[in-house]
Short mmCIF file of C-alpha atoms in Angstrom, two decimals:
data_model
loop_
_atom_site.label_atom_id
_atom_site.label_comp_id
_atom_site.label_asym_id
_atom_site.label_seq_id
_atom_site.Cartn_x
_atom_site.Cartn_y
_atom_site.Cartn_z
CA UNK A 1 107.07 81.50 99.92
CA UNK A 2 108.74 84.80 99.11
CA UNK A 3 106.29 87.67 99.65
CA UNK A 4 107.05 89.29 96.30
CA UNK A 5 106.18 86.03 94.55
CA UNK A 6 102.95 85.90 96.54
CA UNK A 7 102.11 89.46 95.51
CA UNK A 8 102.59 88.58 91.84
CA UNK A 9 100.80 85.23 91.90
CA UNK A 10 97.71 86.62 93.60
CA UNK A 11 97.49 89.34 90.97
CA UNK A 12 98.68 87.32 88.01
CA UNK A 13 95.64 88.12 85.91
CA UNK A 14 96.33 91.90 86.03
CA UNK A 15 100.14 91.79 85.81
CA UNK A 16 100.62 91.83 82.00
CA UNK A 17 98.26 94.73 81.37
CA UNK A 18 99.38 96.75 84.40
CA UNK A 19 103.07 96.23 83.54
CA UNK A 20 102.57 97.17 79.89
CA UNK A 21 100.72 100.34 80.88
CA UNK A 22 103.38 101.30 83.44
CA UNK A 23 106.15 100.84 80.87
CA UNK A 24 104.24 102.97 78.38
CA UNK A 25 103.89 105.74 80.95
CA UNK A 26 107.60 105.52 81.81
CA UNK A 27 108.73 105.58 78.17
CA UNK A 28 106.51 108.52 77.22
CA UNK A 29 106.19 110.12 80.64
CA UNK A 30 105.85 113.71 79.40
CA UNK A 31 102.82 112.79 77.32
CA UNK A 32 100.63 111.83 80.29
CA UNK A 33 99.23 113.83 83.23
CA UNK A 34 101.04 113.29 86.52
CA UNK A 35 97.81 112.39 88.28
CA UNK A 36 97.01 109.65 85.75
CA UNK A 37 100.44 108.03 86.07
CA UNK A 38 100.40 108.24 89.85
CA UNK A 39 96.95 106.67 90.21
CA UNK A 40 98.06 103.73 88.07
CA UNK A 41 101.11 103.24 90.30
CA UNK A 42 98.88 103.36 93.37
CA UNK A 43 96.52 100.80 91.83
CA UNK A 44 99.44 98.38 91.32
CA UNK A 45 100.84 98.97 94.80
CA UNK A 46 97.53 98.62 96.58
CA UNK A 47 96.85 95.34 94.75
CA UNK A 48 100.33 94.12 95.70
CA UNK A 49 99.82 95.01 99.35
CA UNK A 50 96.59 93.03 99.55
CA UNK A 51 98.06 90.11 97.63
CA UNK A 52 101.12 90.05 99.87
CA UNK A 53 99.08 89.58 103.05
CA UNK A 54 100.08 93.00 104.36
CA UNK A 55 97.65 94.82 106.65
CA UNK A 56 98.42 98.55 106.68
CA UNK A 57 97.16 100.83 109.42
CA UNK A 58 97.36 104.38 108.10
CA UNK A 59 96.70 107.55 110.08
CA UNK A 60 97.11 111.27 109.52
CA UNK A 61 96.55 111.41 105.77
CA UNK A 62 94.71 114.67 106.40
CA UNK A 63 98.12 116.12 107.35
CA UNK A 64 99.31 115.94 103.75
CA UNK A 65 99.08 119.50 102.34
CA UNK A 66 96.33 119.87 99.76
CA UNK A 67 98.22 122.44 97.70
CA UNK A 68 101.74 123.80 97.24
CA UNK A 69 105.08 122.08 97.59
CA UNK A 70 105.96 119.97 100.61
CA UNK A 71 108.55 117.50 101.89
CA UNK A 72 107.93 114.10 103.46
CA UNK A 73 110.64 112.75 105.77
CA UNK A 74 110.32 109.17 107.05
CA UNK A 75 112.38 106.72 109.04
CA UNK A 76 113.78 103.98 106.80
CA UNK A 77 113.21 100.31 107.58
CA UNK A 78 113.43 98.52 104.24
CA UNK A 79 112.48 98.33 100.57
CA UNK A 80 108.77 98.33 101.37
CA UNK A 81 108.87 101.84 102.86
CA UNK A 82 108.68 103.83 99.64
CA UNK A 83 105.96 101.53 98.28
CA UNK A 84 103.87 101.91 101.44
CA UNK A 85 104.09 105.70 101.30
CA UNK A 86 103.37 105.90 97.57
CA UNK A 87 100.35 103.64 98.07
CA UNK A 88 98.89 105.83 100.81
CA UNK A 89 99.86 109.42 99.96
CA UNK A 90 96.91 110.84 98.03
CA UNK A 91 98.94 113.59 96.36
CA UNK A 92 101.47 112.62 93.67
CA UNK A 93 105.01 112.60 95.03
CA UNK A 94 108.51 111.91 93.84
CA UNK A 95 111.30 110.43 95.95
CA UNK A 96 115.05 110.51 96.41
CA UNK A 97 116.41 106.96 96.22
CA UNK A 98 119.90 105.53 96.33
CA UNK A 99 121.37 104.89 92.89
CA UNK A 100 121.49 101.11 93.45
CA UNK A 101 117.69 100.99 93.17
CA UNK A 102 117.48 102.92 89.92
CA UNK A 103 117.88 99.96 87.56
CA UNK A 104 115.59 97.54 89.42
CA UNK A 105 112.59 96.75 87.17
CA UNK A 106 109.37 98.33 88.42
CA UNK A 107 111.25 100.78 90.67
CA UNK A 108 112.94 102.14 87.55
CA UNK A 109 109.59 102.75 85.88
CA UNK A 110 108.23 104.40 89.03
CA UNK A 111 111.25 106.72 89.17
CA UNK A 112 110.62 107.82 85.58
CA UNK A 113 106.88 108.30 86.05
CA UNK A 114 107.19 110.33 89.26
CA UNK A 115 110.23 112.44 88.37
CA UNK A 116 112.13 110.88 91.24
CA UNK A 117 115.89 111.16 91.60
CA UNK A 118 118.63 108.59 92.17
CA UNK A 119 121.38 109.80 94.50
CA UNK A 120 124.97 108.60 94.49
CA UNK A 121 126.00 108.99 98.11
CA UNK A 122 129.66 108.60 97.16
CA UNK A 123 129.51 111.56 94.74
CA UNK A 124 129.16 114.82 96.67
CA UNK A 125 128.65 116.94 93.55
CA UNK A 126 125.90 114.66 92.21
CA UNK A 127 124.21 114.55 95.63
CA UNK A 128 124.18 118.35 95.82
CA UNK A 129 122.69 118.49 92.32
CA UNK A 130 119.88 116.14 93.39
CA UNK A 131 119.13 118.29 96.44
CA UNK A 132 118.99 121.36 94.20
CA UNK A 133 116.71 119.62 91.68
CA UNK A 134 114.32 118.53 94.42
CA UNK A 135 114.33 122.04 95.89
CA UNK A 136 113.35 123.54 92.54
CA UNK A 137 110.55 120.98 92.04
CA UNK A 138 109.16 121.66 95.52
CA UNK A 139 109.17 125.39 94.79
CA UNK A 140 107.03 124.59 91.74
CA UNK A 141 104.46 122.93 93.98
CA UNK A 142 105.43 119.25 93.96
CA UNK A 143 105.91 116.91 96.92
CA UNK A 144 108.99 114.77 97.58
CA UNK A 145 109.95 111.97 99.94
CA UNK A 146 113.40 111.58 101.50
CA UNK A 147 114.69 109.04 104.02
CA UNK A 148 117.11 111.17 106.09
CA UNK A 149 118.86 108.18 107.63
CA UNK A 150 120.40 107.62 104.20
CA UNK A 151 120.13 103.86 104.48
CA UNK A 152 117.70 101.46 106.06
CA UNK A 153 118.04 100.72 109.73
CA UNK A 154 118.65 97.05 110.52
CA UNK A 155 117.46 97.56 114.08
CA UNK A 156 113.75 97.13 113.53
CA UNK A 157 111.88 100.17 114.83
CA UNK A 158 115.04 101.80 116.18
CA UNK A 159 116.27 104.68 114.02
CA UNK A 160 119.74 105.61 112.79
CA UNK A 161 120.98 109.24 112.95
CA UNK A 162 119.29 111.67 110.55
CA UNK A 163 121.57 113.49 108.10
CA UNK A 164 121.07 117.23 108.16
CA UNK A 165 121.96 117.67 104.48
CA UNK A 166 118.73 116.05 103.32
CA UNK A 167 116.77 118.85 105.02
CA UNK A 168 118.28 121.53 102.80
CA UNK A 169 115.46 120.81 100.33
CA UNK A 170 112.99 122.04 102.93
CA UNK A 171 115.01 124.97 104.27
CA UNK A 172 115.76 126.27 100.77
CA UNK A 173 112.22 125.85 99.43
CA UNK A 174 110.64 127.09 102.71
CA UNK A 175 107.98 124.41 102.51
CA UNK A 176 105.97 122.47 105.10
CA UNK A 177 107.61 119.30 106.43
CA UNK A 178 105.46 116.24 107.06
CA UNK A 179 107.24 113.65 109.24
CA UNK A 180 106.22 110.03 108.68
CA UNK A 181 106.58 107.32 111.31
CA UNK A 182 106.90 103.83 109.85
CA UNK A 183 106.45 100.89 112.19
CA UNK A 184 107.21 97.22 111.42
CA UNK A 185 107.63 97.88 107.68
CA UNK A 186 110.89 95.91 107.77
CA UNK A 187 108.83 92.74 108.24
CA UNK A 188 107.31 92.90 104.75
CA UNK A 189 110.21 92.36 102.33
CA UNK A 190 113.23 92.02 104.60
CA UNK A 191 112.03 88.90 106.41
CA UNK A 192 111.47 85.48 104.88
CA UNK A 193 108.03 84.05 104.27
CA UNK A 194 104.67 85.48 103.29
CA UNK A 195 102.59 85.04 106.42
CA UNK A 196 100.19 87.91 107.24
CA UNK A 197 102.00 90.92 108.66
CA UNK A 198 100.76 94.23 110.04
CA UNK A 199 102.52 97.56 109.52
CA UNK A 200 101.78 101.15 110.48
CA UNK A 201 102.20 104.37 108.48
CA UNK A 202 101.58 107.57 110.43
CA UNK A 203 101.59 110.96 108.68
CA UNK A 204 102.33 113.40 111.48
CA UNK A 205 101.28 117.02 111.90
CA UNK A 206 103.06 119.25 109.36
CA UNK A 207 105.89 121.48 110.54
CA UNK A 208 105.39 124.85 108.80
CA UNK A 209 108.42 126.81 107.64
CA UNK A 210 107.75 129.45 110.30
CA UNK A 211 108.46 126.84 112.98
CA UNK A 212 111.90 125.91 111.71
CA UNK A 213 112.95 129.15 109.98
CA UNK A 214 116.44 130.15 111.09
CA UNK A 215 117.34 126.66 112.27
CA UNK A 216 120.35 124.87 110.81
CA UNK A 217 119.62 121.74 108.72
CA UNK A 218 121.09 119.55 111.48
CA UNK A 219 118.72 121.12 114.00
CA UNK A 220 115.74 120.55 111.70
CA UNK A 221 116.86 116.92 111.37
CA UNK A 222 116.80 116.48 115.15
CA UNK A 223 113.39 118.14 115.38
CA UNK A 224 111.87 115.79 112.79
CA UNK A 225 113.56 112.72 114.25
CA UNK A 226 112.20 113.56 117.70
CA UNK A 227 108.64 113.83 116.34
CA UNK A 228 108.95 110.46 114.60
CA UNK A 229 110.56 108.80 117.63
CA UNK A 230 107.78 110.06 119.87
CA UNK A 231 105.13 108.54 117.60
CA UNK A 232 106.96 105.21 117.34
CA UNK A 233 107.24 104.96 121.14
CA UNK A 234 103.58 105.86 121.49
CA UNK A 235 102.54 103.04 119.15
CA UNK A 236 104.81 100.23 120.34
#
């Protein structure tokens, strides 16, 4: 059985109410506190994870800054990645997603509730505008998630090259960078079936601005990728 179907069926009794509430938040997002909207999203995601027979091992949540703006950069394995991070990051965050995901029900509502941004990778001007918008939000004290590979790797736990441009949000806002190592997340939604599966989400030690100040975005990209690669090799 498809894992998404399993997630829904095992939580069927909460789906109508949770969906209605999420849609209300998305439609009138400015009328509700960010924390309230985010906790409802986490409630839905955590229920879905349990219902989908997904066992998540999470480490390093203490590395998420408790105040001020910050950037999360993770390797990208599949559609489950952003859901896994949103379900386990205790501070409200937004994300930069490819435009193709913007109109997918549920993801669309999450985007609206979290002030996330859809990026058109074929439109350089629009992409630069998204980077600038994220930078300004981080300066205001918010947290954002970006997948610097730009697209999901189809090589399991092997990463694609990191794009330096996505690190301009960090270099311009001078914020801490928290690398995230995702392991086996591709097995959740990108493989057939709904048998129990185990995944790992590791929030690594933050990289303060002082450590990467003066580095070019491409150099920061290599630094973050190396930290993530080291953790993946350590765990597998």
